[in-house]
Coordinates of N, CA and C in Angstrom, one line a residue:
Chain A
X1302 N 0.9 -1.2 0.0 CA 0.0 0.0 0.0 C 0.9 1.2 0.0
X1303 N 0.2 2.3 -0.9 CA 1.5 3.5 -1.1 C 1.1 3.9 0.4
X1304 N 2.1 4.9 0.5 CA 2.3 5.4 2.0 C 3.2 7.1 1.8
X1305 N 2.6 7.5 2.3 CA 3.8 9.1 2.5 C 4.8 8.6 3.0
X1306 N 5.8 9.1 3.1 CA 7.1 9.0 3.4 C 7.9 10.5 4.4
X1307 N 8.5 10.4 5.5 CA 9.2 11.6 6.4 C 10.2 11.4 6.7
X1308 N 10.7 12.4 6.6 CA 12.3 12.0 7.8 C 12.6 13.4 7.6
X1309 N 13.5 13.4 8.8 CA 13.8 12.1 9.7 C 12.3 12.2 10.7
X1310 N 12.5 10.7 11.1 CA 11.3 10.9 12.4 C 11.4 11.8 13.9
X1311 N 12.6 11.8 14.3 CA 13.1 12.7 15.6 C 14.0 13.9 14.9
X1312 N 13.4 14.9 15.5 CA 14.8 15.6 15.3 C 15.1 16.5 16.5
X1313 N 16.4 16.3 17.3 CA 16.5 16.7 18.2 C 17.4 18.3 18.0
X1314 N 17.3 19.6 18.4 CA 18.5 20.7 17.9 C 18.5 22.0 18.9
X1315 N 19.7 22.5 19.0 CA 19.0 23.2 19.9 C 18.7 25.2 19.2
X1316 N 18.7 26.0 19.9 CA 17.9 27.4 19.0 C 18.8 28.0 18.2
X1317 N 18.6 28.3 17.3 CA 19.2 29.0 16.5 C 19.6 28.5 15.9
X1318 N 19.7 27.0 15.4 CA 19.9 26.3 14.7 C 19.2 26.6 13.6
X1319 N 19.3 25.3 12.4 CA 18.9 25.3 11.3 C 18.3 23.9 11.3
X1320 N 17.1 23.6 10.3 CA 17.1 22.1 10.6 C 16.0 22.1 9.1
X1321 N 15.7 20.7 8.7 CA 15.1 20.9 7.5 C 14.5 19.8 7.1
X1322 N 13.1 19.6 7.5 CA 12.5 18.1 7.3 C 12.2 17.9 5.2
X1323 N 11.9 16.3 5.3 CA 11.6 15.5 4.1 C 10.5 14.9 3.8
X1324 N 10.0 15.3 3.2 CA 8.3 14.6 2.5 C 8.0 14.1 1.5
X1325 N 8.0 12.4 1.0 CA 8.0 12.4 -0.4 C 6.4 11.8 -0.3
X1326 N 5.1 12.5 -1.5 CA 4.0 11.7 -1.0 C 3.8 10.6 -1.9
X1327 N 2.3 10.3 -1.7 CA 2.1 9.2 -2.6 C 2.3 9.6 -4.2
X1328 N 2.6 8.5 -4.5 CA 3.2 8.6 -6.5 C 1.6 9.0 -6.8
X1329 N 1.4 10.2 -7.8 CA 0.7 11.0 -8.3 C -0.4 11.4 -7.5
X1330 N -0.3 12.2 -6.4 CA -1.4 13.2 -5.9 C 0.0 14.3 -6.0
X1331 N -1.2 15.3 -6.7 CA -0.9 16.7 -7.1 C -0.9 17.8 -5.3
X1332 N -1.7 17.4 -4.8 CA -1.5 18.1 -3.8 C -0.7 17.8 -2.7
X1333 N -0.3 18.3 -2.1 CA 1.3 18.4 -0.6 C 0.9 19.1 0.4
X1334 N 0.4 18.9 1.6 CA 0.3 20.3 2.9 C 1.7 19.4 3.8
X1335 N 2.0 21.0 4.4 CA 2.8 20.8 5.7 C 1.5 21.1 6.6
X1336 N 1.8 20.1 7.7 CA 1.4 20.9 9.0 C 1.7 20.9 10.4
X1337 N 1.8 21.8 11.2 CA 2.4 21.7 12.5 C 1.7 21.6 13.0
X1338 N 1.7 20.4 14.5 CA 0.9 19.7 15.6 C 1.7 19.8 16.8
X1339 N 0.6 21.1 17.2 CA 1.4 20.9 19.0 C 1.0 20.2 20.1
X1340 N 1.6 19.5 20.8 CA 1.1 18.4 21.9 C -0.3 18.9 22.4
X1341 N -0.8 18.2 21.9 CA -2.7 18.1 22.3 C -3.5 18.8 21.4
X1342 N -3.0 19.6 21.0 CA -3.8 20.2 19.7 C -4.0 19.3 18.0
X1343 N -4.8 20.3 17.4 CA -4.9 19.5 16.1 C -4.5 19.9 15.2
X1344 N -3.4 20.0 14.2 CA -3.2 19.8 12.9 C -2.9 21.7 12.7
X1345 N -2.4 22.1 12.4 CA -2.7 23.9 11.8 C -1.8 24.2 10.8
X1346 N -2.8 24.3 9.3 CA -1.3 23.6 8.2 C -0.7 25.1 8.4
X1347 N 0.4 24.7 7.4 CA 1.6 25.8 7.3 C 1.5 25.9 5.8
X1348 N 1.4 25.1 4.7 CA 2.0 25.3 3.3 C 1.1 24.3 3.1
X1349 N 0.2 24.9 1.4 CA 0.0 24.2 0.9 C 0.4 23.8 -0.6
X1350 N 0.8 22.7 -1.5 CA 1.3 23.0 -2.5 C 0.5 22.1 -3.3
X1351 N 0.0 23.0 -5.1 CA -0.6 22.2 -5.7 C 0.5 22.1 -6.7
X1352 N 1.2 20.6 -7.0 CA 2.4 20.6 -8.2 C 3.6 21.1 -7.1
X1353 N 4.3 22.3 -8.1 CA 5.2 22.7 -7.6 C 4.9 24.4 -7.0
X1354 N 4.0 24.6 -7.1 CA 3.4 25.8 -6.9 C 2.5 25.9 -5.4
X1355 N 2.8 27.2 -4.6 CA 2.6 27.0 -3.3 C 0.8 27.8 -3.5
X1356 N -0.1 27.2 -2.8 CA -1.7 27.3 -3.3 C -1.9 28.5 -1.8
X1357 N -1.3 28.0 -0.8 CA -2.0 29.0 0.6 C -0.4 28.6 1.5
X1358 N 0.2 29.4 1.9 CA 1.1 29.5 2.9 C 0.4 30.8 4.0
X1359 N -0.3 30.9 4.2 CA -0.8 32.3 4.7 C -0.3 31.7 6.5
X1360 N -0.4 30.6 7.0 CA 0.2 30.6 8.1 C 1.4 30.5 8.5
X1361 N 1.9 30.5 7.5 CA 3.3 30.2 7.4 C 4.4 31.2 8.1
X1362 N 5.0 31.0 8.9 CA 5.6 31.9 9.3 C 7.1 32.6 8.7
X1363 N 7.4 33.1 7.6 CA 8.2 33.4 6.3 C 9.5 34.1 6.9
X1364 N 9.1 34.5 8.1 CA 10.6 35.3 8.6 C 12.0 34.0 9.0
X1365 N 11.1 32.7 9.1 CA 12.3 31.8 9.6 C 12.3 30.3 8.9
X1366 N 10.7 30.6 8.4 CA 10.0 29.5 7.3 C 10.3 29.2 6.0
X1367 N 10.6 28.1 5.6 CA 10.3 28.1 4.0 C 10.0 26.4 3.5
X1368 N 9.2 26.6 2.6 CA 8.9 25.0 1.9 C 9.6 25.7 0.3
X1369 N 9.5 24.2 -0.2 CA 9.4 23.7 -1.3 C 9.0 22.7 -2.0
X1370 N 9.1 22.6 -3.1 CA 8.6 21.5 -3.7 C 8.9 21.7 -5.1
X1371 N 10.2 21.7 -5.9 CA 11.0 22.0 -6.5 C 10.3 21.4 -8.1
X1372 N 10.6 20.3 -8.2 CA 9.9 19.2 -9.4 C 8.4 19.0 -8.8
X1373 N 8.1 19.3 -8.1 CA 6.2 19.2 -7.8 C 6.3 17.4 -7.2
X1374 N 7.1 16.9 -6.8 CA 7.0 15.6 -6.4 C 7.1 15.5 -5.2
X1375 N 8.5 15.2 -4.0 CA 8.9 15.4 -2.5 C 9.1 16.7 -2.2
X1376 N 9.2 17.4 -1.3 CA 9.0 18.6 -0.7 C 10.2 19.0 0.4
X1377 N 10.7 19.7 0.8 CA 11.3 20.1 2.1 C 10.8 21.3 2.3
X1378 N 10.8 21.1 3.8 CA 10.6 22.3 4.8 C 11.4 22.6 5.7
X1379 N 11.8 24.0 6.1 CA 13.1 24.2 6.4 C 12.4 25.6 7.8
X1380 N 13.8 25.5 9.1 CA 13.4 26.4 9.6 C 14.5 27.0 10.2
X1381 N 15.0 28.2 9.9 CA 15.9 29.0 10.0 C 16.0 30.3 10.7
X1382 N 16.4 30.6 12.2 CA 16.7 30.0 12.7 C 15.6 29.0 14.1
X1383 N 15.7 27.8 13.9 CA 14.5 27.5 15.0 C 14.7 28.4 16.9
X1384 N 13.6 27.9 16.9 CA 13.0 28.6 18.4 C 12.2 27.7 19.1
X1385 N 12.6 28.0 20.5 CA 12.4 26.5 21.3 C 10.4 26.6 21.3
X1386 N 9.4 27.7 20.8 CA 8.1 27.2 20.7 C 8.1 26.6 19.3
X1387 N 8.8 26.4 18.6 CA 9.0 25.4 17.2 C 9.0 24.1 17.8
X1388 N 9.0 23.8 19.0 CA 9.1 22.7 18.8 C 7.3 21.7 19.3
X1389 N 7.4 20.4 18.2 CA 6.0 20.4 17.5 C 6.6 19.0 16.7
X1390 N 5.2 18.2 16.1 CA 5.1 17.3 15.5 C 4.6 18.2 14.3
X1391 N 5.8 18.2 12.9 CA 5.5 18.6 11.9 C 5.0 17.1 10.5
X1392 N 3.4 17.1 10.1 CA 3.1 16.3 9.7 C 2.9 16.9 8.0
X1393 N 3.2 15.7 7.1 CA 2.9 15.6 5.9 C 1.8 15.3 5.4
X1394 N 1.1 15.7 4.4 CA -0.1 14.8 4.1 C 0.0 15.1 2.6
X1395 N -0.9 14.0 1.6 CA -0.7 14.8 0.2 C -2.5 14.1 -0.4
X1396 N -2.6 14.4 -1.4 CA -4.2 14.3 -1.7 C -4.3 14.5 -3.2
X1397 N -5.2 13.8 -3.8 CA -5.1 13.9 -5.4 C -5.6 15.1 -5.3
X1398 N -6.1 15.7 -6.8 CA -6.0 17.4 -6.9 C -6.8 17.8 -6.4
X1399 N -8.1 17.3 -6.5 CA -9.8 18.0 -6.3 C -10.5 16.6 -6.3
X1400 N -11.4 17.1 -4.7 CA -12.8 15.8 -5.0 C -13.9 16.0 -6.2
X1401 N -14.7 15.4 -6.2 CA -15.6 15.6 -7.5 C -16.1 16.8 -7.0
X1402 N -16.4 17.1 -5.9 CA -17.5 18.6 -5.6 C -16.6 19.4 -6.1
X1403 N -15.3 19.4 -6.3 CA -13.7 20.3 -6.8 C -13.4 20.7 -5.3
X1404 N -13.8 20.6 -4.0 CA -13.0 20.5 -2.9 C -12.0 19.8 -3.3
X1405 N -11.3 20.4 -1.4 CA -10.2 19.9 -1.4 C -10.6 18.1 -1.0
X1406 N -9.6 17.0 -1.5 CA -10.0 15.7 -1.6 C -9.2 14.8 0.0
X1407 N -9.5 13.9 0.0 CA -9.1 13.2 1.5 C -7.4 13.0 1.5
X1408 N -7.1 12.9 2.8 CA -5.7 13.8 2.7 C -5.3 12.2 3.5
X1409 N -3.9 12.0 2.8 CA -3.3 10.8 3.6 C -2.0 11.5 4.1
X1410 N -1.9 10.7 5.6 CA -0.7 11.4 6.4 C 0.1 10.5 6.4
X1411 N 2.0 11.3 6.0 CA 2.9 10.1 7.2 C 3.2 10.4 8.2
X1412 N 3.9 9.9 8.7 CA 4.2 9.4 10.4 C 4.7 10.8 11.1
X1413 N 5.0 11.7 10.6 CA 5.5 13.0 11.1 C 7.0 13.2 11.6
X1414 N 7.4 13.8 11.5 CA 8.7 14.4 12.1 C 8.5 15.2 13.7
X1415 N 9.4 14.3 14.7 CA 9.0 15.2 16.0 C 9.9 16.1 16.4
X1416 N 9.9 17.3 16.2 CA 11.2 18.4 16.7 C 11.1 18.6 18.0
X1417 N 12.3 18.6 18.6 CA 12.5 19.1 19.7 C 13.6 20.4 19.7
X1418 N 13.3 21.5 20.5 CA 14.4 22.7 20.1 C 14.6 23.0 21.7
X1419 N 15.9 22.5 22.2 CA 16.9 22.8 23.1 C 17.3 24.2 23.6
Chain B
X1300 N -15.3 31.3 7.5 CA -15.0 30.3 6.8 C -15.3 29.0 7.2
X1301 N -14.7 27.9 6.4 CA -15.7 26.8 7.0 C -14.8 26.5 8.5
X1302 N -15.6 25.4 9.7 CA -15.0 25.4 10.7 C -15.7 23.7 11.5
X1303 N -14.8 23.5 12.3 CA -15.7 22.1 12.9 C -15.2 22.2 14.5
X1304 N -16.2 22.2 15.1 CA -16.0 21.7 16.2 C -16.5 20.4 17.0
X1305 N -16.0 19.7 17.8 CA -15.8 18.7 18.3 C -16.1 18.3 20.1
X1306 N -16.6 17.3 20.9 CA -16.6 17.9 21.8 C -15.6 17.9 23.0
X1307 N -15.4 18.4 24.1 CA -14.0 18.3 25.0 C -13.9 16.3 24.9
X1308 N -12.3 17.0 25.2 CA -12.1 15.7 25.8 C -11.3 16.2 27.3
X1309 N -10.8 14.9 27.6 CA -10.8 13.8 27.4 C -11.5 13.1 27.8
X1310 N -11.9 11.9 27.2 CA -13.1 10.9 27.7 C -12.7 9.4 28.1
X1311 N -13.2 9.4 29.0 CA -12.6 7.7 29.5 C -13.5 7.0 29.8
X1312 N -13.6 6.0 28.9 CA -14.6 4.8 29.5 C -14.2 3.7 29.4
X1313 N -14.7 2.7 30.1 CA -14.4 1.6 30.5 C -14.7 0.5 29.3
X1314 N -14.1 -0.3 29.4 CA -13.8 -1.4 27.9 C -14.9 -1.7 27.9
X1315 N -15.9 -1.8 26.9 CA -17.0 -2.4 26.2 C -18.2 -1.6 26.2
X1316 N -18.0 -0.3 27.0 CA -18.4 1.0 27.1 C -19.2 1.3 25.3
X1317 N -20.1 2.2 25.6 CA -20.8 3.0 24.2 C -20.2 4.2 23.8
X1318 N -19.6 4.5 22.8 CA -18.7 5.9 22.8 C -19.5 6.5 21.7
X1319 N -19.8 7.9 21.8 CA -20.1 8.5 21.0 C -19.2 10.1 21.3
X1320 N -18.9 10.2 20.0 CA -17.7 11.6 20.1 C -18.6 12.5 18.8
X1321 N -18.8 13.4 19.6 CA -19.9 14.7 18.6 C -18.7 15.6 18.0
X1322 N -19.8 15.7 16.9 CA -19.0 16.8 15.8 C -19.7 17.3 14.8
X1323 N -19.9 19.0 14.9 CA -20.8 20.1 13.8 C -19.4 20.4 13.4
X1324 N -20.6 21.0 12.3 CA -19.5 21.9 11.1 C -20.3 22.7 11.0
X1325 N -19.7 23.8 10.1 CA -20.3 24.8 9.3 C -19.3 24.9 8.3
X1326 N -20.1 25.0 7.0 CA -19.1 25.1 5.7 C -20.6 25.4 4.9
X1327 N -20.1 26.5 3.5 CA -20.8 26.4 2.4 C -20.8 25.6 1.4
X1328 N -21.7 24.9 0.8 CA -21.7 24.1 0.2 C -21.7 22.7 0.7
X1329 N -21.6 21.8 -0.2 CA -21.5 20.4 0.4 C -20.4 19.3 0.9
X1330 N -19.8 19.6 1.7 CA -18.2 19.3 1.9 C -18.2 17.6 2.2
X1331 N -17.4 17.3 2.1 CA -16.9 15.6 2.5 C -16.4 15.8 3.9
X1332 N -16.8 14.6 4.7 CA -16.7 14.6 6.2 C -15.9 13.3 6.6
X1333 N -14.8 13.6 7.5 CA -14.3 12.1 7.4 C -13.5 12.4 9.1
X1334 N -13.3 11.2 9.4 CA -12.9 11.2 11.3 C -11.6 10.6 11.3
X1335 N -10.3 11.3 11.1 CA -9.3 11.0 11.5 C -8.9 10.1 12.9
X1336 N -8.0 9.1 13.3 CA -7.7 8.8 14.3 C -6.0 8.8 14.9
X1337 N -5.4 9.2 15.6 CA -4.4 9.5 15.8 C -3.7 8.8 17.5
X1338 N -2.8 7.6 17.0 CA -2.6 6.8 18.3 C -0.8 7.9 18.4
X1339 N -0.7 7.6 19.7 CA 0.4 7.9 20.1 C 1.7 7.6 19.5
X1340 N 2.4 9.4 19.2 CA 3.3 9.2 18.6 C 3.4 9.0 17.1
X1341 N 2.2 8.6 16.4 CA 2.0 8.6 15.4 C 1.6 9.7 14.4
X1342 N 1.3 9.5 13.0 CA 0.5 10.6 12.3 C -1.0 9.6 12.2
X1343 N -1.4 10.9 11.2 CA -3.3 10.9 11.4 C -3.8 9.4 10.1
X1344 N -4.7 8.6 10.8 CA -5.2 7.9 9.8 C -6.6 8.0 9.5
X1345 N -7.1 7.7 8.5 CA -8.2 8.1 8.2 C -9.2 6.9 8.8
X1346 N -10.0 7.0 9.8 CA -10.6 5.9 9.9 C -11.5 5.8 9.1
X1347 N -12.6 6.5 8.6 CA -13.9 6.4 8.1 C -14.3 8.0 7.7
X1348 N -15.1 7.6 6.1 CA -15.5 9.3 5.2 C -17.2 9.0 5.3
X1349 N -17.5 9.9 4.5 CA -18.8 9.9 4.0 C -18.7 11.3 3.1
X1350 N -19.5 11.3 2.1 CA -19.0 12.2 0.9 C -20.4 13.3 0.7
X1351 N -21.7 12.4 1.1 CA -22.9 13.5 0.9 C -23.6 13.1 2.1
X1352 N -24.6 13.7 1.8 CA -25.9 13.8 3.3 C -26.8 12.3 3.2
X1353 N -26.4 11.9 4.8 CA -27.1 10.8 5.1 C -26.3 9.2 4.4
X1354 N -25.3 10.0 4.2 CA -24.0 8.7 4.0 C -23.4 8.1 5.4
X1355 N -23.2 6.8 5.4 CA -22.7 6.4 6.6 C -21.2 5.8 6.1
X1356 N -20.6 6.4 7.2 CA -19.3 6.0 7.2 C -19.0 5.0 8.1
X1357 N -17.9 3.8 8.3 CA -18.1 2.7 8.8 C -16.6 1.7 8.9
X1358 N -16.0 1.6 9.7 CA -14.4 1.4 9.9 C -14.5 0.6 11.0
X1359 N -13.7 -0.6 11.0 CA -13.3 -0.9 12.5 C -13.9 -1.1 13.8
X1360 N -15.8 -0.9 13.2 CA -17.1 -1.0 14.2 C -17.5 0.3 14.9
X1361 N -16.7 1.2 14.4 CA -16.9 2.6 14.3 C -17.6 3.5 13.0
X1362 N -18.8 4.5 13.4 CA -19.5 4.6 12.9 C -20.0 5.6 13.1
X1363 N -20.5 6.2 11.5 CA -20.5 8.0 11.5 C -21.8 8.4 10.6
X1364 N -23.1 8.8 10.7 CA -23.7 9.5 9.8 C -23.8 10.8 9.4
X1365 N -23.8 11.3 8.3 CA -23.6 12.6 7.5 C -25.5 13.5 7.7
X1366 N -25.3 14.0 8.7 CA -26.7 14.9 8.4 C -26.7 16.4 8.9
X1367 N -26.8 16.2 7.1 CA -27.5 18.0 6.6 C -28.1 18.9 7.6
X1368 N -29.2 18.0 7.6 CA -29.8 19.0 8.6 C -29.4 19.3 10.1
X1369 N -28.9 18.7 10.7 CA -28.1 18.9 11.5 C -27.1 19.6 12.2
X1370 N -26.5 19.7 10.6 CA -24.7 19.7 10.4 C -23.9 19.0 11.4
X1371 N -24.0 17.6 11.8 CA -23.7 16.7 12.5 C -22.9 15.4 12.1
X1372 N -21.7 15.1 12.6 CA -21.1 13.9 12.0 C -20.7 12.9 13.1
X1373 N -21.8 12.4 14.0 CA -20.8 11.8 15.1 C -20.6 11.0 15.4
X1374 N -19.5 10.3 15.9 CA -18.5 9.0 15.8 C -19.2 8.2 16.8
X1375 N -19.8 7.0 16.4 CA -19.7 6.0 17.4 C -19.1 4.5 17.3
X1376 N -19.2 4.4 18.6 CA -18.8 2.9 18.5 C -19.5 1.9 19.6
X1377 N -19.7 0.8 19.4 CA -20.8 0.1 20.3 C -20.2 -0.8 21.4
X1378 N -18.8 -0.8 21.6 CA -17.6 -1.5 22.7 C -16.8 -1.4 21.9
X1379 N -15.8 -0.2 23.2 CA -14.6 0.3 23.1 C -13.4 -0.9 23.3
X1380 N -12.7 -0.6 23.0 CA -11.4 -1.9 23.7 C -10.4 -0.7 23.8
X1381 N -10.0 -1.6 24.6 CA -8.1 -0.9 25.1 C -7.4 -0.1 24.0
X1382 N -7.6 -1.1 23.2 CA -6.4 -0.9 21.9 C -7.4 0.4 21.2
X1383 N -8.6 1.1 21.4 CA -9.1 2.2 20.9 C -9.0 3.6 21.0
X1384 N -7.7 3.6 22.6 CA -7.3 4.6 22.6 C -6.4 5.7 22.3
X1385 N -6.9 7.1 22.0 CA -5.9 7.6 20.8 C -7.1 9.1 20.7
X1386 N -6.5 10.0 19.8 CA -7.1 10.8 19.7 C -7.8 11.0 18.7
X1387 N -9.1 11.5 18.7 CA -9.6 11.2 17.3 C -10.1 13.1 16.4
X1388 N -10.0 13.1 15.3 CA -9.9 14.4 14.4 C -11.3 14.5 13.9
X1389 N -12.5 15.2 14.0 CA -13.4 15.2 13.0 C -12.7 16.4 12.0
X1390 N -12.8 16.0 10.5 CA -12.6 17.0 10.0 C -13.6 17.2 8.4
X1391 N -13.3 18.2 8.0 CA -14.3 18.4 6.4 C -13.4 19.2 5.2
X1392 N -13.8 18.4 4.4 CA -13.2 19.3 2.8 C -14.2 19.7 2.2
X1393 N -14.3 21.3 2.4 CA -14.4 22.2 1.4 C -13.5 22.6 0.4
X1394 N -13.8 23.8 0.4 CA -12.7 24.9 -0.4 C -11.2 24.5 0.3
X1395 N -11.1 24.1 1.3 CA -10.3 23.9 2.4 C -10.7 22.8 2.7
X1396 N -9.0 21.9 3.5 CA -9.7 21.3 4.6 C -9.2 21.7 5.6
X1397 N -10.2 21.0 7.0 CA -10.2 21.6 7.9 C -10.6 20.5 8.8
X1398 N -9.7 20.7 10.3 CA -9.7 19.7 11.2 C -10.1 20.4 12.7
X1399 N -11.1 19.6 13.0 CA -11.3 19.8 14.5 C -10.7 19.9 15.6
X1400 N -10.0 20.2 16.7 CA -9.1 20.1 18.1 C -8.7 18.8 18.5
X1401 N -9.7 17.5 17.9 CA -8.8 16.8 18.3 C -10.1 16.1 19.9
X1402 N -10.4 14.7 19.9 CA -10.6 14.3 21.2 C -10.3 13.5 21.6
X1403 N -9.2 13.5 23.1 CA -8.2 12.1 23.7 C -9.5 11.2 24.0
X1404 N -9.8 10.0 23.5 CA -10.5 9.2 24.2 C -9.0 7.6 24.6
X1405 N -9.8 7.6 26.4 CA -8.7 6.7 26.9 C -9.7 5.5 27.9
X1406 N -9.2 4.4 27.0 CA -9.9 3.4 27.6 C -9.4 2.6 28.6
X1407 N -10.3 2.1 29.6 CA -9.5 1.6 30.8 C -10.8 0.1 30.8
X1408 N -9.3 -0.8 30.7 CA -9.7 -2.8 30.8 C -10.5 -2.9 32.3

């Protein structure tokens, strides 16, 4: 069964650092979100990408933030310099382009990356 | 914009217990509704969708109907087990998707 794909799964760093997670999703869904999960809360995306083109980053925080998604396939996300409230389960998800209503369509997640910032 | 809310947790009931975990939305249009589940340490899986009104969704003996009138999607299950504990996501795709806060349900043998 396809599966999203992350890494690394821990990432331990301390502030001011640099650090830069990996997302490859399932072979052909057009769509990519990041999202950050802070212990007990739910889900609050950061970047959304349709292809290689970014659709909604509006939460994104751009002063230390950045995605990509270069060839429209795997993605990285990158945080420069981190800060110890960065630290959070940042999760992948990807989704074919549009449900038949042209909503956004059901979103498969992988395992997440867990940051910790020191 | 559209939005879903869920109700507090956390909820603890005893193994073989009746769970029901409430969830409204509000969205324009006709969105797809589906209940994420989230065990420790893990990322989100999708237990069970339903796509229009008065669709039932159905996973694992867990169980959700879609109503309009309402705007109601709520999760049940008819005996909990141990192994069911974990947090669960109501969420909906519109224009957006969008995920609810999230409710710890923790089962005790």
């Amino acid at each position: 069964e396809a599966e999203v794909a992350q890494s690394p799964r821990y990432k331990i760093t301390e502030k001011s650092q640099a650090v830069a997670f990996w997302c490859d999703p399932i072979s052909g869904h057009a769509t990519l979100y990041w999202y950050r999960q802070i212990l007990g809360q739910g889900p609050e995306l950061l970047v959304q990408f349709q292809d290689e083109s970014v659709v909604d980053d509006s939460q994104l925080p751009k002063d230390r933030f950045s995605a990509e998604r270069l060839k429209g396939v795997d993605s990285t996300l990158k945080i420069q310099p981190a800060e110890l409230g960065d630290s959070a389960m940042y999760l992948c998800a990807s989704s074919l382009i549009v449900a038949a209503s042209g909503g956004a369509g059901e979103q498969f997640f992988g395992p997440g990356t867990r940051l910790t910032v020191l | 914009g559209d939005s879903v809310t869920q109700m507090e947790g956390p909820v603890t009931l005893s193994e073989e217990a009746f769970l029901t975990i409430n969830c409204t939305y509000t969205a324009t249009g006709y969105p797809s509704l589906f209940w994420y589940v989230q065990y420790p340490g893990e990322g989100l899986q999708l237990l069970l969708k339903a796509t229009k009104a008065d669709d039932k969704g159905s996973n694992k003996g867990f169980e959700a109907t879609y109503r309009k009138e309402t705007t109601s999607f709520h999760l049940e299950k008819g005996s909990v087990q141990v192994s069911d504990s974990a947090v669960y996501f109501c969420a909906l795709s519109g224009q957006n998707f969008v995920f609810g806060p999230g409710t710890r349900l923790s089962v005790l043998p």
